[in-house]
PDB file of C-alpha atoms in Angstrom:
ATOM      1  CA  MET A   1     242.763  44.539 241.482  1.00  0.00           C
ATOM      2  CA  LYS A   2     239.337  45.931 242.015  1.00  0.00           C
ATOM      3  CA  CYS A   3     238.978  46.566 238.272  1.00  0.00           C
ATOM      4  CA  ALA A   4     240.011  42.986 237.466  1.00  0.00           C
ATOM      5  CA  SER A   5     237.488  41.525 239.986  1.00  0.00           C
ATOM      6  CA  ALA A   6     234.729  43.694 238.583  1.00  0.00           C
ATOM      7  CA  ALA A   7     235.565  42.608 235.058  1.00  0.00           C
ATOM      8  CA  ARG A   8     235.510  38.945 236.009  1.00  0.00           C
ATOM      9  CA  ALA A   9     232.165  39.394 237.765  1.00  0.00           C
ATOM     10  CA  GLY A  10     230.764  41.157 234.708  1.00  0.00           C
ATOM     11  CA  LEU A  11     231.893  38.381 232.399  1.00  0.00           C
ATOM     12  CA  THR A  12     230.408  35.748 234.689  1.00  0.00           C
ATOM     13  CA  ALA A  13     227.037  37.510 234.721  1.00  0.00           C
ATOM     14  CA  VAL A  14     227.040  37.795 230.928  1.00  0.00           C
ATOM     15  CA  ALA A  15     227.852  34.099 230.586  1.00  0.00           C
ATOM     16  CA  VAL A  16     225.038  33.048 232.934  1.00  0.00           C
ATOM     17  CA  LEU A  17     222.563  35.289 231.121  1.00  0.00           C
ATOM     18  CA  ALA A  18     223.600  33.810 227.786  1.00  0.00           C
ATOM     19  CA  MET A  19     223.135  30.248 229.072  1.00  0.00           C
ATOM     20  CA  LEU A  20     219.661  31.057 230.394  1.00  0.00           C
ATOM     21  CA  THR A  21     218.715  32.699 227.105  1.00  0.00           C
ATOM     22  CA  VAL A  22     219.904  29.743 225.048  1.00  0.00           C
ATOM     23  CA  SER A  23     218.269  27.144 227.298  1.00  0.00           C
ATOM     24  CA  GLY A  24     215.016  29.139 227.321  1.00  0.00           C
ATOM     25  CA  CYS A  25     214.798  29.286 223.528  1.00  0.00           C
ATOM     26  CA  ARG A  26     216.013  25.752 222.877  1.00  0.00           C
ATOM     27  CA  GLY A  27     212.666  24.041 223.682  1.00  0.00           C
ATOM     28  CA  GLU A  28     210.687  26.407 221.487  1.00  0.00           C
ATOM     29  CA  ASP A  29     213.212  26.246 218.627  1.00  0.00           C
ATOM     30  CA  ALA A  30     213.131  22.434 218.709  1.00  0.00           C
ATOM     31  CA  GLY A  31     209.360  22.468 218.451  1.00  0.00           C
ATOM     32  CA  LEU A  32     208.845  20.495 221.662  1.00  0.00           C
ATOM     33  CA  PRO A  33     205.245  20.637 222.921  1.00  0.00           C
ATOM     34  CA  SER A  34     204.684  22.301 226.231  1.00  0.00           C
ATOM     35  CA  ALA A  35     202.826  20.365 228.914  1.00  0.00           C
ATOM     36  CA  SER A  36     199.090  20.985 229.021  1.00  0.00           C
ATOM     37  CA  PRO A  37     197.431  21.935 232.318  1.00  0.00           C
ATOM     38  CA  SER A  38     195.944  18.453 232.658  1.00  0.00           C
ATOM     39  CA  GLU A  39     199.370  16.864 232.131  1.00  0.00           C
ATOM     40  CA  ARG A  40     200.884  19.080 234.778  1.00  0.00           C
ATOM     41  CA  VAL A  41     198.315  17.925 237.351  1.00  0.00           C
ATOM     42  CA  SER A  42     199.302  14.636 238.888  1.00  0.00           C
ATOM     43  CA  GLY A  43     196.600  11.968 238.619  1.00  0.00           C
ATOM     44  CA  ALA A  44     194.268  13.982 236.351  1.00  0.00           C
ATOM     45  CA  ALA A  45     191.675  11.751 234.635  1.00  0.00           C
ATOM     46  CA  SER A  46     188.582  12.103 232.483  1.00  0.00           C
ATOM     47  CA  PRO A  47     185.302  12.209 234.429  1.00  0.00           C
ATOM     48  CA  THR A  48     183.563   8.866 234.723  1.00  0.00           C
ATOM     49  CA  PRO A  49     180.115   8.806 233.085  1.00  0.00           C
ATOM     50  CA  PRO A  50     177.253   8.049 235.479  1.00  0.00           C
ATOM     51  CA  ALA A  51     176.233   4.424 235.667  1.00  0.00           C
ATOM     52  CA  GLU A  52     173.025   3.490 233.900  1.00  0.00           C
ATOM     53  CA  ARG A  53     170.048   2.586 236.031  1.00  0.00           C
ATOM     54  CA  SER A  54     169.688  -1.155 236.509  1.00  0.00           C
ATOM     55  CA  GLY A  55     166.970  -3.386 237.897  1.00  0.00           C
ATOM     56  CA  PRO A  56     163.209  -3.436 237.389  1.00  0.00           C
ATOM     57  CA  ARG A  57     161.291  -0.185 237.534  1.00  0.00           C
ATOM     58  CA  THR A  58     158.390   0.473 239.873  1.00  0.00           C
ATOM     59  CA  LEU A  59     155.327   2.701 239.874  1.00  0.00           C
ATOM     60  CA  VAL A  60     154.792   5.380 242.492  1.00  0.00           C
ATOM     61  CA  ASP A  61     151.615   7.020 243.739  1.00  0.00           C
ATOM     62  CA  ALA A  62     152.822  10.453 242.691  1.00  0.00           C
ATOM     63  CA  PRO A  63     151.045  13.549 244.076  1.00  0.00           C
ATOM     64  CA  ALA A  64     151.628  15.252 240.708  1.00  0.00           C
ATOM     65  CA  ALA A  65     152.391  13.976 237.213  1.00  0.00           C
ATOM     66  CA  GLY A  66     153.160  15.911 234.079  1.00  0.00           C
ATOM     67  CA  GLY A  67     152.147  19.178 235.731  1.00  0.00           C
ATOM     68  CA  LEU A  68     148.783  17.753 236.836  1.00  0.00           C
ATOM     69  CA  ASP A  69     147.802  17.267 240.470  1.00  0.00           C
ATOM     70  CA  LYS A  70     146.379  14.026 241.779  1.00  0.00           C
ATOM     71  CA  LEU A  71     142.812  14.877 242.669  1.00  0.00           C
ATOM     72  CA  THR A  72     141.507  14.320 246.162  1.00  0.00           C
ATOM     73  CA  GLY A  73     138.088  14.744 247.731  1.00  0.00           C
ATOM     74  CA  ASP A  74     135.250  14.708 245.232  1.00  0.00           C
ATOM     75  CA  GLY A  75     137.651  14.278 242.318  1.00  0.00           C
ATOM     76  CA  ALA A  76     139.450  11.236 243.716  1.00  0.00           C
ATOM     77  CA  LEU A  77     138.825   7.713 242.464  1.00  0.00           C
ATOM     78  CA  THR A  78     136.680   5.619 244.776  1.00  0.00           C
ATOM     79  CA  ASP A  79     137.345   2.288 243.064  1.00  0.00           C
ATOM     80  CA  VAL A  80     139.455   0.629 240.383  1.00  0.00           C
ATOM     81  CA  PRO A  81     137.739   1.588 237.114  1.00  0.00           C
ATOM     82  CA  VAL A  82     139.586  -0.899 234.875  1.00  0.00           C
ATOM     83  CA  ASP A  83     140.401  -4.545 235.551  1.00  0.00           C
ATOM     84  CA  PRO A  84     144.217  -4.530 235.883  1.00  0.00           C
ATOM     85  CA  GLY A  85     144.538  -8.259 235.224  1.00  0.00           C
ATOM     86  CA  GLU A  86     145.902 -10.872 237.585  1.00  0.00           C
ATOM     87  CA  MET A  87     147.659  -9.331 240.562  1.00  0.00           C
ATOM     88  CA  ARG A  88     150.372 -11.443 242.172  1.00  0.00           C
ATOM     89  CA  ASP A  89     152.524 -11.006 245.260  1.00  0.00           C
ATOM     90  CA  GLY A  90     154.961  -8.129 244.883  1.00  0.00           C
ATOM     91  CA  MET A  91     152.968  -6.305 242.225  1.00  0.00           C
ATOM     92  CA  THR A  92     151.739  -2.744 242.763  1.00  0.00           C
ATOM     93  CA  LEU A  93     148.569  -1.225 241.340  1.00  0.00           C
ATOM     94  CA  VAL A  94     148.534   2.560 240.988  1.00  0.00           C
ATOM     95  CA  THR A  95     145.390   4.463 240.014  1.00  0.00           C
ATOM     96  CA  GLY A  96     144.335   8.081 240.153  1.00  0.00           C
ATOM     97  CA  ASN A  97     142.642  11.031 238.562  1.00  0.00           C
ATOM     98  CA  TYR A  98     145.064  13.805 237.618  1.00  0.00           C
ATOM     99  CA  GLY A  99     143.763  17.270 236.871  1.00  0.00           C
ATOM    100  CA  ASP A 100     144.868  20.771 236.044  1.00  0.00           C
ATOM    101  CA  PRO A 101     145.729  22.753 239.210  1.00  0.00           C
ATOM    102  CA  GLY A 102     143.321  25.441 238.014  1.00  0.00           C
ATOM    103  CA  GLY A 103     140.496  22.951 237.613  1.00  0.00           C
ATOM    104  CA  GLN A 104     140.346  23.341 233.828  1.00  0.00           C
ATOM    105  CA  GLY A 105     139.417  20.406 231.593  1.00  0.00           C
ATOM    106  CA  ALA A 106     138.514  16.811 232.319  1.00  0.00           C
ATOM    107  CA  PRO A 107     140.854  14.881 234.633  1.00  0.00           C
ATOM    108  CA  VAL A 108     143.203  12.240 233.255  1.00  0.00           C
ATOM    109  CA  LEU A 109     142.418   8.743 234.500  1.00  0.00           C
ATOM    110  CA  PHE A 110     145.599   6.717 235.113  1.00  0.00           C
ATOM    111  CA  GLU A 111     146.003   3.044 235.932  1.00  0.00           C
ATOM    112  CA  GLY A 112     149.166   0.964 235.930  1.00  0.00           C
ATOM    113  CA  VAL A 113     150.899  -2.076 237.409  1.00  0.00           C
ATOM    114  CA  ASP A 114     154.514  -3.030 238.027  1.00  0.00           C
ATOM    115  CA  GLN A 115     156.471  -6.265 238.527  1.00  0.00           C
ATOM    116  CA  VAL A 116     154.411  -7.795 235.702  1.00  0.00           C
ATOM    117  CA  PRO A 117     155.400 -11.477 235.393  1.00  0.00           C
ATOM    118  CA  GLU A 118     154.259 -11.958 231.786  1.00  0.00           C
ATOM    119  CA  ASP A 119     154.838 -10.015 228.570  1.00  0.00           C
ATOM    120  CA  THR A 120     154.035  -6.423 229.463  1.00  0.00           C
ATOM    121  CA  ASN A 121     152.702  -5.787 225.959  1.00  0.00           C
ATOM    122  CA  GLU A 122     149.990  -8.361 226.659  1.00  0.00           C
ATOM    123  CA  ARG A 123     149.180  -6.664 229.973  1.00  0.00           C
ATOM    124  CA  ARG A 124     148.977  -3.304 228.211  1.00  0.00           C
ATOM    125  CA  GLU A 125     146.558  -4.794 225.659  1.00  0.00           C
ATOM    126  CA  HIS A 126     144.424  -6.026 228.564  1.00  0.00           C
ATOM    127  CA  LEU A 127     144.400  -2.517 230.035  1.00  0.00           C
ATOM    128  CA  PHE A 128     143.580  -1.018 226.629  1.00  0.00           C
ATOM    129  CA  ARG A 129     140.530  -3.273 226.304  1.00  0.00           C
ATOM    130  CA  GLY A 130     139.406  -2.431 229.819  1.00  0.00           C
ATOM    131  CA  MET A 131     139.694   1.295 229.157  1.00  0.00           C
ATOM    132  CA  LEU A 132     137.700   0.948 225.919  1.00  0.00           C
ATOM    133  CA  GLU A 133     134.946  -0.748 227.903  1.00  0.00           C
ATOM    134  CA  TYR A 134     135.135   2.059 230.455  1.00  0.00           C
ATOM    135  CA  VAL A 135     134.464   4.708 227.788  1.00  0.00           C
ATOM    136  CA  GLN A 136     131.747   2.438 226.337  1.00  0.00           C
ATOM    137  CA  TRP A 137     133.374   2.088 222.943  1.00  0.00           C
ATOM    138  CA  ASP A 138     131.091   0.229 220.523  1.00  0.00           C
ATOM    139  CA  PRO A 139     132.895  -2.997 219.464  1.00  0.00           C
ATOM    140  CA  GLU A 140     130.984  -2.972 216.186  1.00  0.00           C
ATOM    141  CA  LEU A 141     133.052   0.050 215.175  1.00  0.00           C
ATOM    142  CA  GLY A 142     136.157  -2.114 215.275  1.00  0.00           C
ATOM    143  CA  GLN A 143     139.341  -1.850 217.294  1.00  0.00           C
ATOM    144  CA  PRO A 144     140.888   1.646 217.240  1.00  0.00           C
ATOM    145  CA  GLU A 145     144.369   1.658 215.730  1.00  0.00           C
ATOM    146  CA  ALA A 146     147.175   2.120 218.235  1.00  0.00           C
ATOM    147  CA  ARG A 147     149.880   4.460 217.000  1.00  0.00           C
ATOM    148  CA  PRO A 148     153.442   4.546 218.340  1.00  0.00           C
ATOM    149  CA  VAL A 149     154.646   7.528 220.355  1.00  0.00           C
ATOM    150  CA  GLU A 150     158.240   8.536 221.087  1.00  0.00           C
ATOM    151  CA  PRO A 151     158.740   6.970 224.549  1.00  0.00           C
ATOM    152  CA  GLY A 152     161.213   9.490 225.908  1.00  0.00           C
ATOM    153  CA  PRO A 153     164.104   8.743 228.294  1.00  0.00           C
ATOM    154  CA  LEU A 154     162.403   5.772 229.981  1.00  0.00           C
ATOM    155  CA  GLY A 155     162.298   3.804 226.745  1.00  0.00           C
ATOM    156  CA  GLY A 156     160.043   0.833 226.244  1.00  0.00           C
ATOM    157  CA  SER A 157     156.985   1.116 224.023  1.00  0.00           C
ATOM    158  CA  VAL A 158     154.361   3.874 224.143  1.00  0.00           C
ATOM    159  CA  GLU A 159     151.198   3.828 222.044  1.00  0.00           C
ATOM    160  CA  CYS A 160     148.037   5.917 221.823  1.00  0.00           C
ATOM    161  CA  LEU A 161     144.696   5.171 220.191  1.00  0.00           C
ATOM    162  CA  LEU A 162     141.768   7.432 219.387  1.00  0.00           C
ATOM    163  CA  ALA A 163     138.434   6.064 220.632  1.00  0.00           C
ATOM    164  CA  SER A 164     136.434   8.599 218.676  1.00  0.00           C
ATOM    165  CA  LEU A 165     134.978   9.004 215.187  1.00  0.00           C
ATOM    166  CA  SER A 166     136.344  12.546 214.964  1.00  0.00           C
ATOM    167  CA  GLU A 167     139.912  13.820 215.056  1.00  0.00           C
ATOM    168  CA  ASP A 168     139.655  14.510 218.757  1.00  0.00           C
ATOM    169  CA  GLY A 169     137.809  12.934 221.648  1.00  0.00           C
ATOM    170  CA  ASN A 170     138.751  10.094 223.985  1.00  0.00           C
ATOM    171  CA  VAL A 171     142.410   9.185 223.576  1.00  0.00           C
ATOM    172  CA  ILE A 172     143.845   6.191 225.424  1.00  0.00           C
ATOM    173  CA  CYS A 173     147.607   5.951 225.803  1.00  0.00           C
ATOM    174  CA  GLY A 174     149.610   3.086 227.230  1.00  0.00           C
ATOM    175  CA  TRP A 175     153.193   2.127 227.882  1.00  0.00           C
ATOM    176  CA  ALA A 176     154.942  -1.218 228.313  1.00  0.00           C
ATOM    177  CA  ASP A 177     158.553  -1.821 229.305  1.00  0.00           C
ATOM    178  CA  GLU A 178     160.577  -4.519 231.010  1.00  0.00           C
ATOM    179  CA  GLY A 179     158.364  -4.781 234.098  1.00  0.00           C
ATOM    180  CA  THR A 180     155.542  -2.230 234.022  1.00  0.00           C
ATOM    181  CA  ALA A 181     152.419  -1.515 231.988  1.00  0.00           C
ATOM    182  CA  ALA A 182     150.032   1.413 232.311  1.00  0.00           C
ATOM    183  CA  VAL A 183     147.263   3.268 230.506  1.00  0.00           C
ATOM    184  CA  ALA A 184     145.621   6.661 230.807  1.00  0.00           C
ATOM    185  CA  LEU A 185     142.452   8.218 229.404  1.00  0.00           C
ATOM    186  CA  PHE A 186     142.586  11.742 227.971  1.00  0.00           C
ATOM    187  CA  GLU A 187     139.130  13.143 227.248  1.00  0.00           C
ATOM    188  CA  ASP A 188     138.584  15.780 224.581  1.00  0.00           C
ATOM    189  CA  SER A 189     142.174  15.491 223.355  1.00  0.00           C
ATOM    190  CA  THR A 190     144.148  14.609 220.236  1.00  0.00           C
ATOM    191  CA  LEU A 191     146.667  11.827 219.664  1.00  0.00           C
ATOM    192  CA  ALA A 192     149.565  14.290 219.568  1.00  0.00           C
ATOM    193  CA  ASP A 193     148.591  16.221 222.702  1.00  0.00           C
ATOM    194  CA  ALA A 194     147.680  13.120 224.703  1.00  0.00           C
ATOM    195  CA  GLY A 195     150.878  11.296 223.731  1.00  0.00           C
ATOM    196  CA  ARG A 196     153.066  14.222 224.731  1.00  0.00           C
ATOM    197  CA  LEU A 197     151.357  14.636 228.121  1.00  0.00           C
ATOM    198  CA  PHE A 198     151.363  10.894 228.783  1.00  0.00           C
ATOM    199  CA  VAL A 199     155.148  10.696 228.353  1.00  0.00           C
ATOM    200  CA  GLU A 200     155.564  13.640 230.729  1.00  0.00           C
ATOM    201  CA  MET A 201     153.309  11.996 233.310  1.00  0.00           C
ATOM    202  CA  ARG A 202     155.243   8.757 233.009  1.00  0.00           C
ATOM    203  CA  GLY A 203     158.401  10.536 234.117  1.00  0.00           C
ATOM    204  CA  ASP A 204     156.738  11.223 237.487  1.00  0.00           C
ATOM    205  CA  LEU A 205     154.885   7.925 237.885  1.00  0.00           C
ATOM    206  CA  GLU A 206     157.654   5.437 237.085  1.00  0.00           C
ATOM    207  CA  ARG A 207     160.925   5.030 238.930  1.00  0.00           C
TER     208      ARG A 207
END
């Protein structure tokens, strides 16, 4: 009797093992895909991309821009050097001299406005003319040609012009977008260097 029970138990174990072996191989033999980790997690979803910034941008009186510090004391601006054009309620005028922390080189003069009600390209042209007067550009030499610059992540239009008869000298750069316009004067610079620094400064001055 004991031998018969043991035999039956042995046969039962063999049968169960065979069933498990067959069922375990059946999915692979049939070529069925196994569930991926994301499918095994309930409610898994692709990450939602961040929403794009909406609404008009504004200018800020940044303490530093493009790695340059806003100068205070003797280096600070005491007035508005360039006529910004008509200022209406809600508009902001931002001006400042920005210089190298080590005191090397001439400071960069910045002036800009936000919440511009008209075409910002026209306001930028107004600022360009004012900056040319500031550097005492001789009108008889003609209007310096404005060249486009890659605007960077803030988009809009960025241009620089060389107010000099040589390949370097006074470079004036300006931007215009949906609601803001600004210019900056880079002394003893080139179009390439001034344009690159201007775009970097813009990233700190516009929000």
